């Protein structure tokens, strides 16, 4: 969009020196009348030109991206003369909105003005009335002079109109990518976020948004051309700046002001009630004296598996457990410290120290299973009625998670509430969040460059646990002396700290990690030979145990990711107290999306097996708390929590029952959409009871108490045939040939069969999905059936099923017709065999 070089005429400076009537004489034309007419005509011509140019821009947008929804208006750049003060040119009655106000070096002021399509005639009439209207005021001023005369020029807004930083810093190449700060109008945030996704922009997580009374600042990474499309397609962005906020601002630039920032945030937080859900940290203890921790951590909730160890954080420096506590409560502290919004904390934190301080003998490697179970019991005895999420970032550095261990099996047992000393099965189910483990620090960049060479560590293989890996969006290295260093990972790529499960036995072991969260980044030297970890500018910011001297600190690696995951789980539990741990796990996975680099890696997979390998690198993606907690009109999720009895004794141990769900699709709506692309996502989550015998390495059915699978009715399949096919499939012996593959799934049932969490995406056309309106949940073998002597064949099990329907390319209300039909999924039980 070309700049417009127009002459500067201070019309108001001329007019305001006298009134219109007194200067006219002898029947001659009043010179100010002539100036008024000339100015009005020029404004009218500039307005028409700006409208035409904006229409051409909108047409180009539609042509470039046909499915991109328009903003319903256009942006103008309004230039005010030098004598004008803080002029307000927007009008609520016209729904116009001003933004991006700048004062140039010569004193000229420019304002971006959003004009809805139905307000164009209003603006044209205002200028027409000013130019041609009868002068009736006592001072002889023309109609609406106060609105027109301050305006020097009107033109189509450009990208530069909205850029508030150094004008020379605005990238000029359309394909150049940087981190942008999008200053968004709060009522347009949802549209900006949705359109950014359509355009392939990477946004910061919700925790990185800055909230102010009239603006929300959203970090976005992408090309100049994409930001330009986003700007003019949404009408929801007030300003553009370069995103620069990072922990270095607080740990270095504003270090002396940190106590004031902390106190300000503490006053803006609504702290949780005593009975709120909690993140229970199994770590090095916590320094409860920190102002951002103390109101959410009771002295009674500062525990230890060995009373002699005490509950305070014994870790050297800023303290690992205290850093975990800050992240599990507040997330990355950069945004909440920098904004002005009020924060509501609906969850607390607990701490059970599981690592011994100096002066005590180290834990024996084989003891971590009992230690973990003891820590869980400690917290539940202290407060048996509180809902909690257990968070553990401790891993066995000397053991891969390729096979189950006593430690991972004990975590599976605790999650399932299946302690052997509890024969009546009264123990609660538990959500346990564990870390994938870190790639070790090494200054030799080549030695740690192949992430696949570092398998996830014990106990991250636990089937029932939520295993957390990492990705990063932190790439702006700001420390002095590192100006020429580059980030190890690009925006949206897998973390350079995080291990994965590529080297595990992919046909037997569960898919891990389940999810990825921000871990921070490493820096690579200009030569590419050196690697540095832990730079503040590319790390997260959290609380330090050194409250008096160094209350904030950088934090990184999969510990940071695990704390954030536990925080999200606790937030969901607080929002939905009726949801089971299995359901919370399912919701987090179901809400996840892959970043553009992750999607590119999945797309490069030649087969479904190759695509499924991507799950072993970065799980099911990056979860979103907003998506997990609520359904949008065009991204609808249905949730079912149910109990099933997989087996029964009847002339031997047989399969007992399956569940069939009628999916309440608005069939007429989907059929009208015809060949429009739709996405169906299904996530099934349950907790198995482990039996880690020697044979479980060879056959997963020997490890799991039972298993579940889901299947979607084919479009040309009758309900009776659908039921018969799945009934028959249940009787197929383990290892027998699978049924005919169902096209449209991203991974396919064979690729997601490992573990106790299964999620896949079907993509097709709306008219086909209209007929795919049933889901079948059926059991598969487990030791409850195979180990008849243990007499567990008639036990029941819980599961959570989440199904969502998305129409990513069109905006259509699916929520209303589905809500009218059903609020939750209701199963129909059928007997098998």
GROMACS .gro file of N, CA and C in nm, residues 71-181:
model
  333
   71UNK      N    1  -1.413  -0.790   0.778
   71UNK     CA    2  -1.425  -0.718   0.904
   71UNK      C    3  -1.558  -0.643   0.917
   72UNK      N    4  -1.630  -0.629   0.806
   72UNK     CA    5  -1.754  -0.553   0.809
   72UNK      C    6  -1.732  -0.403   0.805
   73UNK      N    7  -1.614  -0.364   0.764
   73UNK     CA    8  -1.582  -0.222   0.755
   73UNK      C    9  -1.442  -0.203   0.702
   74UNK      N   10  -1.395  -0.078   0.704
   74UNK     CA   11  -1.262  -0.047   0.653
   74UNK      C   12  -1.192   0.048   0.751
   75UNK      N   13  -1.059   0.052   0.739
   75UNK     CA   14  -0.979   0.143   0.819
   75UNK      C   15  -0.939   0.265   0.736
   76UNK      N   16  -0.951   0.382   0.796
   76UNK     CA   17  -0.901   0.505   0.737
   76UNK      C   18  -0.787   0.558   0.823
   77UNK      N   19  -0.696   0.631   0.757
   77UNK     CA   20  -0.597   0.708   0.832
   77UNK      C   21  -0.639   0.854   0.825
   78UNK      N   22  -0.666   0.911   0.940
   78UNK     CA   23  -0.711   1.050   0.950
   78UNK      C   24  -0.597   1.133   1.004
   79UNK      N   25  -0.558   1.235   0.928
   79UNK     CA   26  -0.451   1.324   0.970
   79UNK      C   27  -0.512   1.454   1.020
   80UNK      N   28  -0.475   1.492   1.142
   80UNK     CA   29  -0.526   1.614   1.203
   80UNK      C   30  -0.420   1.724   1.195
   81UNK      N   31  -0.468   1.849   1.190
   81UNK     CA   32  -0.371   1.957   1.178
   81UNK      C   33  -0.298   1.980   1.309
   82UNK      N   34  -0.194   2.057   1.301
   82UNK     CA   35  -0.101   2.071   1.413
   82UNK      C   36  -0.161   2.139   1.535
   83UNK      N   37  -0.263   2.221   1.516
   83UNK     CA   38  -0.321   2.295   1.627
   83UNK      C   39  -0.428   2.216   1.702
   84UNK      N   40  -0.463   2.101   1.649
   84UNK     CA   41  -0.568   2.021   1.711
   84UNK      C   42  -0.516   1.953   1.837
   85UNK      N   43  -0.594   1.955   1.940
   85UNK     CA   44  -0.556   1.889   2.065
   85UNK      C   45  -0.590   1.742   2.062
   86UNK      N   46  -0.622   1.687   2.178
   86UNK     CA   47  -0.656   1.545   2.189
   86UNK      C   48  -0.797   1.523   2.137
   87UNK      N   49  -0.810   1.525   2.007
   87UNK     CA   50  -0.942   1.517   1.944
   87UNK      C   51  -0.997   1.375   1.948
   88UNK      N   52  -1.123   1.361   1.979
   88UNK     CA   53  -1.192   1.233   1.973
   88UNK      C   54  -1.278   1.232   1.847
   89UNK      N   55  -1.241   1.150   1.751
   89UNK     CA   56  -1.315   1.150   1.624
   89UNK      C   57  -1.408   1.031   1.611
   90UNK      N   58  -1.398   0.934   1.703
   90UNK     CA   59  -1.490   0.821   1.696
   90UNK      C   60  -1.625   0.861   1.755
   91UNK      N   61  -1.730   0.794   1.711
   91UNK     CA   62  -1.865   0.818   1.762
   91UNK      C   63  -1.932   0.684   1.788
   92UNK      N   64  -1.979   0.662   1.909
   92UNK     CA   65  -2.044   0.536   1.942
   92UNK      C   66  -2.171   0.516   1.861
   93UNK      N   67  -2.242   0.625   1.834
   93UNK     CA   68  -2.367   0.613   1.759
   93UNK      C   69  -2.343   0.565   1.617
   94UNK      N   70  -2.222   0.588   1.566
   94UNK     CA   71  -2.188   0.545   1.430
   94UNK      C   72  -2.107   0.416   1.430
   95UNK      N   73  -2.070   0.369   1.551
   95UNK     CA   74  -1.986   0.250   1.568
   95UNK      C   75  -1.849   0.265   1.504
   96UNK      N   76  -1.806   0.391   1.486
   96UNK     CA   77  -1.668   0.412   1.442
   96UNK      C   78  -1.577   0.399   1.563
   97UNK      N   79  -1.450   0.367   1.537
   97UNK     CA   80  -1.358   0.341   1.648
   97UNK      C   81  -1.219   0.389   1.610
   98UNK      N   82  -1.160   0.473   1.693
   98UNK     CA   83  -1.028   0.524   1.663
   98UNK      C   84  -0.922   0.447   1.740
   99UNK      N   85  -0.802   0.444   1.682
   99UNK     CA   86  -0.692   0.371   1.743
   99UNK      C   87  -0.561   0.421   1.683
  100UNK      N   88  -0.450   0.363   1.725
  100UNK     CA   89  -0.317   0.390   1.669
  100UNK      C   90  -0.293   0.539   1.648
  101UNK      N   91  -0.304   0.613   1.754
  101UNK     CA   92  -0.284   0.757   1.745
  101UNK      C   93  -0.135   0.789   1.758
  102UNK      N   94  -0.082   0.868   1.665
  102UNK     CA   95   0.061   0.900   1.663
  102UNK      C   96   0.080   1.049   1.641
  103UNK      N   97   0.187   1.104   1.698
  103UNK     CA   98   0.230   1.241   1.672
  103UNK      C   99   0.364   1.233   1.601
  104UNK      N  100   0.369   1.283   1.477
  104UNK     CA  101   0.491   1.275   1.399
  104UNK      C  102   0.589   1.384   1.441
  105UNK      N  103   0.709   1.376   1.390
  105UNK     CA  104   0.814   1.471   1.430
  105UNK      C  105   0.776   1.616   1.400
  106UNK      N  106   0.696   1.640   1.295
  106UNK     CA  107   0.659   1.777   1.259
  106UNK      C  108   0.535   1.824   1.334
  107UNK      N  109   0.485   1.744   1.429
  107UNK     CA  110   0.368   1.783   1.507
  107UNK      C  111   0.237   1.734   1.451
  108UNK      N  112   0.237   1.676   1.334
  108UNK     CA  113   0.115   1.624   1.274
  108UNK      C  114   0.068   1.500   1.351
  109UNK      N  115  -0.064   1.491   1.372
  109UNK     CA  116  -0.122   1.376   1.440
  109UNK      C  117  -0.197   1.291   1.339
  110UNK      N  118  -0.179   1.158   1.350
  110UNK     CA  119  -0.256   1.066   1.266
  110UNK      C  120  -0.331   0.969   1.357
  111UNK      N  121  -0.449   0.931   1.313
  111UNK     CA  122  -0.534   0.840   1.387
  111UNK      C  123  -0.589   0.736   1.289
  112UNK      N  124  -0.588   0.611   1.330
  112UNK     CA  125  -0.656   0.507   1.253
  112UNK      C  126  -0.802   0.505   1.295
  113UNK      N  127  -0.891   0.508   1.199
  113UNK     CA  128  -1.035   0.511   1.228
  113UNK      C  129  -1.102   0.394   1.156
  114UNK      N  130  -1.162   0.306   1.235
  114UNK     CA  131  -1.239   0.197   1.175
  114UNK      C  132  -1.380   0.245   1.145
  115UNK      N  133  -1.424   0.226   1.020
  115UNK     CA  134  -1.555   0.273   0.976
  115UNK      C  135  -1.637   0.152   0.931
  116UNK      N  136  -1.742   0.116   1.004
  116UNK     CA  137  -1.829   0.007   0.958
  116UNK      C  138  -1.891   0.040   0.823
  117UNK      N  139  -1.924  -0.062   0.748
  117UNK     CA  140  -1.980  -0.040   0.614
  117UNK      C  141  -2.106   0.047   0.619
  118UNK      N  142  -2.187   0.027   0.722
  118UNK     CA  143  -2.313   0.103   0.727
  118UNK      C  144  -2.294   0.246   0.780
  119UNK      N  145  -2.169   0.284   0.809
  119UNK     CA  146  -2.143   0.420   0.855
  119UNK      C  147  -2.079   0.506   0.746
  120UNK      N  148  -2.056   0.449   0.630
  120UNK     CA  149  -1.991   0.527   0.523
  120UNK      C  150  -2.076   0.647   0.482
  121UNK      N  151  -2.205   0.620   0.460
  121UNK     CA  152  -2.295   0.729   0.418
  121UNK      C  153  -2.299   0.839   0.524
  122UNK      N  154  -2.289   0.802   0.648
  122UNK     CA  155  -2.294   0.900   0.755
  122UNK      C  156  -2.177   0.996   0.743
  123UNK      N  157  -2.056   0.942   0.720
  123UNK     CA  158  -1.939   1.028   0.707
  123UNK      C  159  -1.948   1.116   0.583
  124UNK      N  160  -1.996   1.060   0.474
  124UNK     CA  161  -2.011   1.140   0.352
  124UNK      C  162  -2.112   1.252   0.373
  125UNK      N  163  -2.219   1.224   0.443
  125UNK     CA  164  -2.321   1.327   0.469
  125UNK      C  165  -2.269   1.436   0.562
  126UNK      N  166  -2.184   1.399   0.656
  126UNK     CA  167  -2.126   1.498   0.747
  126UNK      C  168  -2.043   1.599   0.667
  127UNK      N  169  -1.961   1.549   0.577
  127UNK     CA  170  -1.878   1.639   0.497
  127UNK      C  171  -1.964   1.721   0.401
  128UNK      N  172  -2.067   1.658   0.346
  128UNK     CA  173  -2.157   1.731   0.255
  128UNK      C  174  -2.229   1.844   0.329
  129UNK      N  175  -2.279   1.814   0.450
  129UNK     CA  176  -2.347   1.917   0.528
  129UNK      C  177  -2.252   2.031   0.562
  130UNK      N  178  -2.130   1.998   0.595
  130UNK     CA  179  -2.033   2.101   0.626
  130UNK      C  180  -2.004   2.189   0.504
  131UNK      N  181  -1.993   2.125   0.387
  131UNK     CA  182  -1.955   2.198   0.266
  131UNK      C  183  -2.069   2.284   0.213
  132UNK      N  184  -2.191   2.230   0.214
  132UNK     CA  185  -2.302   2.295   0.145
  132UNK      C  186  -2.413   2.341   0.238
  133UNK      N  187  -2.404   2.306   0.365
  133UNK     CA  188  -2.514   2.336   0.456
  133UNK      C  189  -2.526   2.484   0.487
  134UNK      N  190  -2.646   2.523   0.523
  134UNK     CA  191  -2.675   2.662   0.554
  134UNK      C  192  -2.614   2.700   0.689
  135UNK      N  193  -2.555   2.819   0.694
  135UNK     CA  194  -2.494   2.868   0.816
  135UNK      C  195  -2.602   2.934   0.900
  136UNK      N  196  -2.633   2.875   1.014
  136UNK     CA  197  -2.742   2.926   1.097
  136UNK      C  198  -2.696   2.968   1.236
  137UNK      N  199  -2.572   2.934   1.272
  137UNK     CA  200  -2.526   2.967   1.407
  137UNK      C  201  -2.497   3.116   1.418
  138UNK      N  202  -2.500   3.167   1.540
  138UNK     CA  203  -2.477   3.309   1.563
  138UNK      C  204  -2.333   3.348   1.527
  139UNK      N  205  -2.241   3.255   1.543
  139UNK     CA  206  -2.103   3.286   1.506
  139UNK      C  207  -2.078   3.268   1.358
  140UNK      N  208  -2.175   3.215   1.289
  140UNK     CA  209  -2.158   3.198   1.146
  140UNK      C  210  -2.076   3.077   1.107
  141UNK      N  211  -2.060   2.982   1.198
  141UNK     CA  212  -1.982   2.862   1.164
  141UNK      C  213  -2.071   2.763   1.088
  142UNK      N  214  -2.014   2.693   0.994
  142UNK     CA  215  -2.092   2.597   0.916
  142UNK      C  216  -2.130   2.476   0.998
  143UNK      N  217  -2.226   2.396   0.950
  143UNK     CA  218  -2.267   2.274   1.023
  143UNK      C  219  -2.149   2.178   1.041
  144UNK      N  220  -2.140   2.120   1.158
  144UNK     CA  221  -2.043   2.015   1.189
  144UNK      C  222  -1.899   2.057   1.167
  145UNK      N  223  -1.872   2.186   1.182
  145UNK     CA  224  -1.736   2.235   1.162
  145UNK      C  225  -1.639   2.171   1.260
  146UNK      N  226  -1.684   2.146   1.381
  146UNK     CA  227  -1.597   2.087   1.482
  146UNK      C  228  -1.550   1.948   1.447
  147UNK      N  229  -1.623   1.880   1.359
  147UNK     CA  230  -1.581   1.745   1.321
  147UNK      C  231  -1.496   1.744   1.195
  148UNK      N  232  -1.517   1.842   1.107
  148UNK     CA  233  -1.450   1.839   0.978
  148UNK      C  234  -1.323   1.923   0.977
  149UNK      N  235  -1.327   2.041   1.036
  149UNK     CA  236  -1.216   2.134   1.022
  149UNK      C  237  -1.086   2.089   1.087
  150UNK      N  238  -1.088   2.010   1.195
  150UNK     CA  239  -0.960   1.961   1.247
  150UNK      C  240  -0.890   1.863   1.154
  151UNK      N  241  -0.963   1.809   1.056
  151UNK     CA  242  -0.906   1.706   0.970
  151UNK      C  243  -0.827   1.771   0.856
  152UNK      N  244  -0.704   1.729   0.843
  152UNK     CA  245  -0.617   1.778   0.736
  152UNK      C  246  -0.627   1.690   0.612
  153UNK      N  247  -0.624   1.558   0.633
  153UNK     CA  248  -0.632   1.464   0.520
  153UNK      C  249  -0.701   1.335   0.565
  154UNK      N  250  -0.759   1.266   0.468
  154UNK     CA  251  -0.818   1.133   0.488
  154UNK      C  252  -0.760   1.042   0.381
  155UNK      N  253  -0.716   0.927   0.421
  155UNK     CA  254  -0.663   0.831   0.324
  155UNK      C  255  -0.684   0.689   0.376
  156UNK      N  256  -0.662   0.595   0.290
  156UNK     CA  257  -0.673   0.456   0.332
  156UNK      C  258  -0.561   0.424   0.431
  157UNK      N  259  -0.594   0.354   0.536
  157UNK     CA  260  -0.494   0.316   0.634
  157UNK      C  261  -0.400   0.211   0.575
  158UNK      N  262  -0.277   0.215   0.619
  158UNK     CA  263  -0.177   0.118   0.577
  158UNK      C  264  -0.124   0.045   0.700
  159UNK      N  265  -0.044  -0.056   0.680
  159UNK     CA  266   0.015  -0.128   0.792
  159UNK      C  267   0.093  -0.031   0.882
  160UNK      N  268   0.164   0.062   0.818
  160UNK     CA  269   0.245   0.158   0.894
  160UNK      C  270   0.158   0.249   0.981
  161UNK      N  271   0.033   0.267   0.942
  161UNK     CA  272  -0.057   0.350   1.022
  161UNK      C  273  -0.067   0.298   1.165
  162UNK      N  274  -0.059   0.167   1.181
  162UNK     CA  275  -0.082   0.104   1.312
  162UNK      C  276   0.048   0.078   1.388
  163UNK      N  277   0.162   0.099   1.323
  163UNK     CA  278   0.291   0.068   1.385
  163UNK      C  279   0.331   0.179   1.480
  164UNK      N  280   0.343   0.148   1.609
  164UNK     CA  281   0.369   0.249   1.710
  164UNK      C  282   0.514   0.252   1.756
  165UNK      N  283   0.597   0.159   1.714
  165UNK     CA  284   0.738   0.161   1.749
  165UNK      C  285   0.815   0.248   1.649
  166UNK      N  286   0.946   0.246   1.662
  166UNK     CA  287   1.032   0.318   1.569
  166UNK      C  288   0.992   0.283   1.426
  167UNK      N  289   0.961   0.385   1.347
  167UNK     CA  290   0.912   0.361   1.212
  167UNK      C  291   1.013   0.285   1.127
  168UNK      N  292   1.141   0.304   1.155
  168UNK     CA  293   1.245   0.234   1.078
  168UNK      C  294   1.254   0.086   1.116
  169UNK      N  295   1.192   0.049   1.229
  169UNK     CA  296   1.199  -0.090   1.274
  169UNK      C  297   1.089  -0.177   1.214
  170UNK      N  298   0.994  -0.115   1.142
  170UNK     CA  299   0.888  -0.195   1.080
  170UNK      C  300   0.945  -0.274   0.963
  171UNK      N  301   0.934  -0.407   0.966
  171UNK     CA  302   0.985  -0.486   0.854
  171UNK      C  303   0.917  -0.448   0.723
  172UNK      N  304   0.994  -0.446   0.616
  172UNK     CA  305   0.940  -0.404   0.486
  172UNK      C  306   0.921  -0.520   0.390
  173UNK      N  307   0.990  -0.632   0.415
  173UNK     CA  308   0.976  -0.748   0.327
  173UNK      C  309   0.851  -0.827   0.366
  174UNK      N  310   0.760  -0.854   0.272
  174UNK     CA  311   0.634  -0.921   0.306
  174UNK      C  312   0.651  -1.055   0.376
  175UNK      N  313   0.760  -1.128   0.346
  175UNK     CA  314   0.778  -1.261   0.403
  175UNK      C  315   0.863  -1.262   0.530
  176UNK      N  316   0.907  -1.147   0.574
  176UNK     CA  317   0.987  -1.141   0.697
  176UNK      C  318   0.900  -1.176   0.817
  177UNK      N  319   0.954  -1.256   0.909
  177UNK     CA  320   0.880  -1.300   1.027
  177UNK      C  321   0.942  -1.242   1.154
  178UNK      N  322   0.857  -1.190   1.241
  178UNK     CA  323   0.899  -1.140   1.372
  178UNK      C  324   0.788  -1.170   1.472
  179UNK      N  325   0.819  -1.146   1.599
  179UNK     CA  326   0.716  -1.147   1.703
  179UNK      C  327   0.650  -1.010   1.708
  180UNK      N  328   0.518  -1.007   1.688
  180UNK     CA  329   0.441  -0.884   1.692
  180UNK      C  330   0.363  -0.878   1.823
  181UNK      N  331   0.338  -0.757   1.869
  181UNK     CA  332   0.244  -0.735   1.979
  181UNK      C  333   0.117  -0.677   1.918
   0.00000   0.00000   0.00000
